[in-house]
Amino acid sequence: MADWLSNAIFYEVYPQSFQDTNADGIGDFKGIIKRLDYIKELGCNAIWMNPCYDSPFMDAGYDVTDYYKVAPRYGTNEDLKELFDEIHKREMHILLDLVPGHTSYQHKWFKESMKAEKNEYTNRYIWTNSIDEFPECLHSIRGFSDRFGTCAVNFYSLQPALNYGYVNANKDYQLSPEHEDCMKTRQEFIDIMKFWLSMGCDGFRVDMAGSLIKKDDEHSTENIKLWNYFMDAIKTEYPDAAMVSEWGEPKKSIAGGFDMDFLLHFGPAGYTSLFRSETPYFSKEGKGDIRVFVEQYKDFYQASKGKGYICIPSGNHDMQRLSKGRDMDELKICFAFLLSMPGVPFIYYGDEIGMKYLDNITSKEGGYYRTGARTPMQWNSSVNAGFSTGTPDSMYIMLDPDKERPTVEKQEKDEWSLLNEVRRLNNLRMKHKALQSDGEIEFVYSEKNTYPFAYIRRNENEKILVVINPSGKDESCTLNIKEANVLYYVQKAAELNQGKLSVPACSATFFQL
Ligand code: TEU
Ligand code: CA
């Protein structure tokens, strides 16, 4: 594992929407450089930046046309190198977003692959030898090429699937993962990773990492093998490179050599039960069930302990924002939890000030309902909230029109703002190793349909009890711990008296044991 992850706190930057410096309404690398001190002062020491490669932007850059060149709208490769350098000057790290599963249909490999004559790229993508619908229910591109065939796609119909082969390949068009053409696809991505690592990038977030090898890889055995192959190729030369997967199954991804995996909004447990179900645990309503999360988390945690980290993000560019349905007090409690869990925290840009999810705004670059979570960062009270000096109607995505919209400037002045709470929580984590990535966790109170919820974080030198009550009611419970001193609290401190814990509504308390 990359050592620097043991105290990493990430900030996800959606480059389009962070800071524009040339008034075209789209964020750029120079803008990110300008805001690095802000990220550092927030207490984050690492960045994950969404794809910034050349692209027609039909899926916001997850449709790449050149993996070796950045999109001109963000700057040049030299500007990105400068961003790397500025990040390292501040003792921070950055991950780029790698999209190994598909390209844009406008990629030169795909143009070659569509040709009737056989060439180097004929098997770079998954094609059948017929123009019928794709037989395995993968979505497909048909009727587009001179080539007589149908090509599989991974996400939108404009993202043809790269060919890493099939488990138990048994149809004429299915290649085995070891086929030399599939090995060429692998080699290309090794070259791509090395290209950016040698320029100073510190690793990658890997898009749809669990889906490269196709069909019936029920236990993902082949896909795990494939990732181990990639990791061997990368990590011998770049042992400090960090890799985080968009997989959502840490048992598999970490077996594949990833340092970290996200707990995602797929399925009812995990992130969903905490923040997004009909009755999320983190709500003043107080109707959630923490067991749903704890059961799944314990399983993931046991399997990954000592080998890799589980990352619970505050949100990301694919889902509604954490603030949806929550007020600032509730958000503070969410962060007290997120920033005191094992593994590596990820804060989605703007969540630290409680930026709103904008319902039903016009889709941008394939964003659809995700667009509302991708609006420009709100810095201050100047035009376009300080995101850009362009005309308001030329913005990449509209800004939150609310006159009272939260901004960094306003919240910096208010000691009790969400922003300052997140800063304090990050500082607390940085001061106590027990709270960082490797500190162990033991759930000491997590009963079905019950509030509060308590866990101990510990390392060789220290033990910290964390008590979380997101509900709007005062709650209490009994613990095996008689008393302890309060180290830090959010909103109002809980009290521990002879093993009886009294926990104020909507509060979080850290006790030193
Ligand atoms: O998302 C993959 C993914 O699993 C999606 O189904 C995601 O859950 C969806 O956006 C609904 O929330 C990744 C990227 O994060 C996403 O932005 C890309 O559009 C997608 O891959 C294709 O590259
Ligand atoms: Ca710009």
Tab-separated table of N, CA, C and O in Angstrom, residues 20 23 36 52 56 63 110 142 172 202 216 240 253 285 307 319 358 383 419 450 457 465 482 492:
chain	number	residue	atom	x	y	z
A	20	ASP	N	-12.816	28.857	-12.856
A	20	ASP	CA	-12.492	29.278	-14.214
A	20	ASP	C	-11.556	30.484	-14.144
A	20	ASP	O	-11.769	31.385	-13.333
A	23	ALA	N	-12.552	33.102	-18.171
A	23	ALA	CA	-13.898	33.638	-18.432
A	23	ALA	C	-14.672	32.884	-19.515
A	23	ALA	O	-15.602	33.414	-20.097
A	36	LEU	N	-5.656	25.739	-4.536
A	36	LEU	CA	-5.016	24.666	-3.766
A	36	LEU	C	-4.868	25.014	-2.286
A	36	LEU	O	-5.018	24.152	-1.417
A	52	CYS	N	-9.755	14.474	-17.405
A	52	CYS	CA	-9.402	15.777	-17.978
A	52	CYS	C	-8.774	15.583	-19.353
A	52	CYS	O	-8.099	16.449	-19.860
A	56	PRO	N	-14.930	14.486	-26.680
A	56	PRO	CA	-16.050	15.290	-27.185
A	56	PRO	C	-17.040	15.632	-26.066
A	56	PRO	O	-18.039	16.310	-26.301
A	63	ASP	N	-15.584	9.812	-21.835
A	63	ASP	CA	-15.571	9.328	-23.212
A	63	ASP	C	-14.325	9.937	-23.846
A	63	ASP	O	-14.346	11.036	-24.375
A	110	PHE	N	-11.127	3.467	-32.336
A	110	PHE	CA	-12.446	2.987	-32.750
A	110	PHE	C	-12.678	3.234	-34.241
A	110	PHE	O	-13.264	2.409	-34.931
A	142	ARG	N	-24.616	-0.347	-33.555
A	142	ARG	CA	-24.884	-1.101	-34.791
A	142	ARG	C	-25.125	-0.146	-35.941
A	142	ARG	O	-25.686	0.927	-35.754
A	172	ASP	N	-17.509	-17.451	-31.573
A	172	ASP	CA	-16.446	-17.120	-32.535
A	172	ASP	C	-15.838	-15.733	-32.303
A	172	ASP	O	-14.656	-15.527	-32.515
A	202	ASP	N	0.067	10.921	-8.908
A	202	ASP	CA	0.326	10.028	-7.776
A	202	ASP	C	-0.529	8.765	-7.776
A	202	ASP	O	-0.534	8.019	-6.785
A	216	ASP	N	-20.007	-13.804	-17.204
A	216	ASP	CA	-19.956	-14.958	-16.299
A	216	ASP	C	-18.682	-15.033	-15.456
A	216	ASP	O	-18.311	-16.106	-15.020
A	240	ASP	N	4.753	3.980	-4.726
A	240	ASP	CA	3.917	4.919	-3.977
A	240	ASP	C	2.655	5.340	-4.720
A	240	ASP	O	1.893	6.170	-4.233
A	253	SER	N	-11.835	-5.992	-5.161
A	253	SER	CA	-10.902	-4.977	-5.650
A	253	SER	C	-9.577	-5.045	-4.906
A	253	SER	O	-8.513	-4.898	-5.507
A	285	GLU	N	-35.170	12.828	11.286
A	285	GLU	CA	-36.367	11.979	11.379
A	285	GLU	C	-36.138	10.804	12.320
A	285	GLU	O	-37.056	10.309	12.948
A	307	LYS	N	-4.845	-4.671	4.346
A	307	LYS	CA	-4.523	-4.859	2.925
A	307	LYS	C	-4.956	-3.690	2.066
A	307	LYS	O	-4.376	-3.414	1.007
A	319	MET	N	-24.155	11.274	-8.102
A	319	MET	CA	-25.356	11.155	-7.257
A	319	MET	C	-25.806	12.508	-6.710
A	319	MET	O	-25.088	13.492	-6.810
A	358	LEU	N	-29.293	20.713	-7.385
A	358	LEU	CA	-30.347	21.429	-8.112
A	358	LEU	C	-31.215	20.431	-8.883
A	358	LEU	O	-30.754	19.808	-9.842
A	383	VAL	N	-19.734	38.175	-8.965
A	383	VAL	CA	-20.476	37.583	-10.082
A	383	VAL	C	-20.149	36.094	-10.220
A	383	VAL	O	-19.000	35.676	-10.001
A	419	LEU	N	-18.441	24.750	7.012
A	419	LEU	CA	-17.053	24.781	6.545
A	419	LEU	C	-16.083	24.722	7.720
A	419	LEU	O	-15.131	23.927	7.725
A	450	THR	N	-32.128	1.941	16.147
A	450	THR	CA	-31.890	2.675	17.390
A	450	THR	C	-30.850	3.782	17.207
A	450	THR	O	-29.924	3.642	16.422
A	457	ARG	N	-12.304	3.999	18.134
A	457	ARG	CA	-11.169	3.967	17.197
A	457	ARG	C	-9.911	3.852	18.038
A	457	ARG	O	-9.794	4.521	19.065
A	465	LEU	N	-13.515	7.157	21.803
A	465	LEU	CA	-14.908	6.711	21.648
A	465	LEU	C	-15.670	7.793	20.885
A	465	LEU	O	-15.617	8.967	21.255
A	482	LYS	N	-17.254	3.269	32.006
A	482	LYS	CA	-17.857	4.021	33.121
A	482	LYS	C	-17.809	5.522	32.895
A	482	LYS	O	-18.801	6.220	32.964
A	492	LYS	N	-23.424	19.729	20.640
A	492	LYS	CA	-23.591	19.655	22.091
A	492	LYS	C	-22.990	18.342	22.565
A	492	LYS	O	-23.206	17.313	21.928
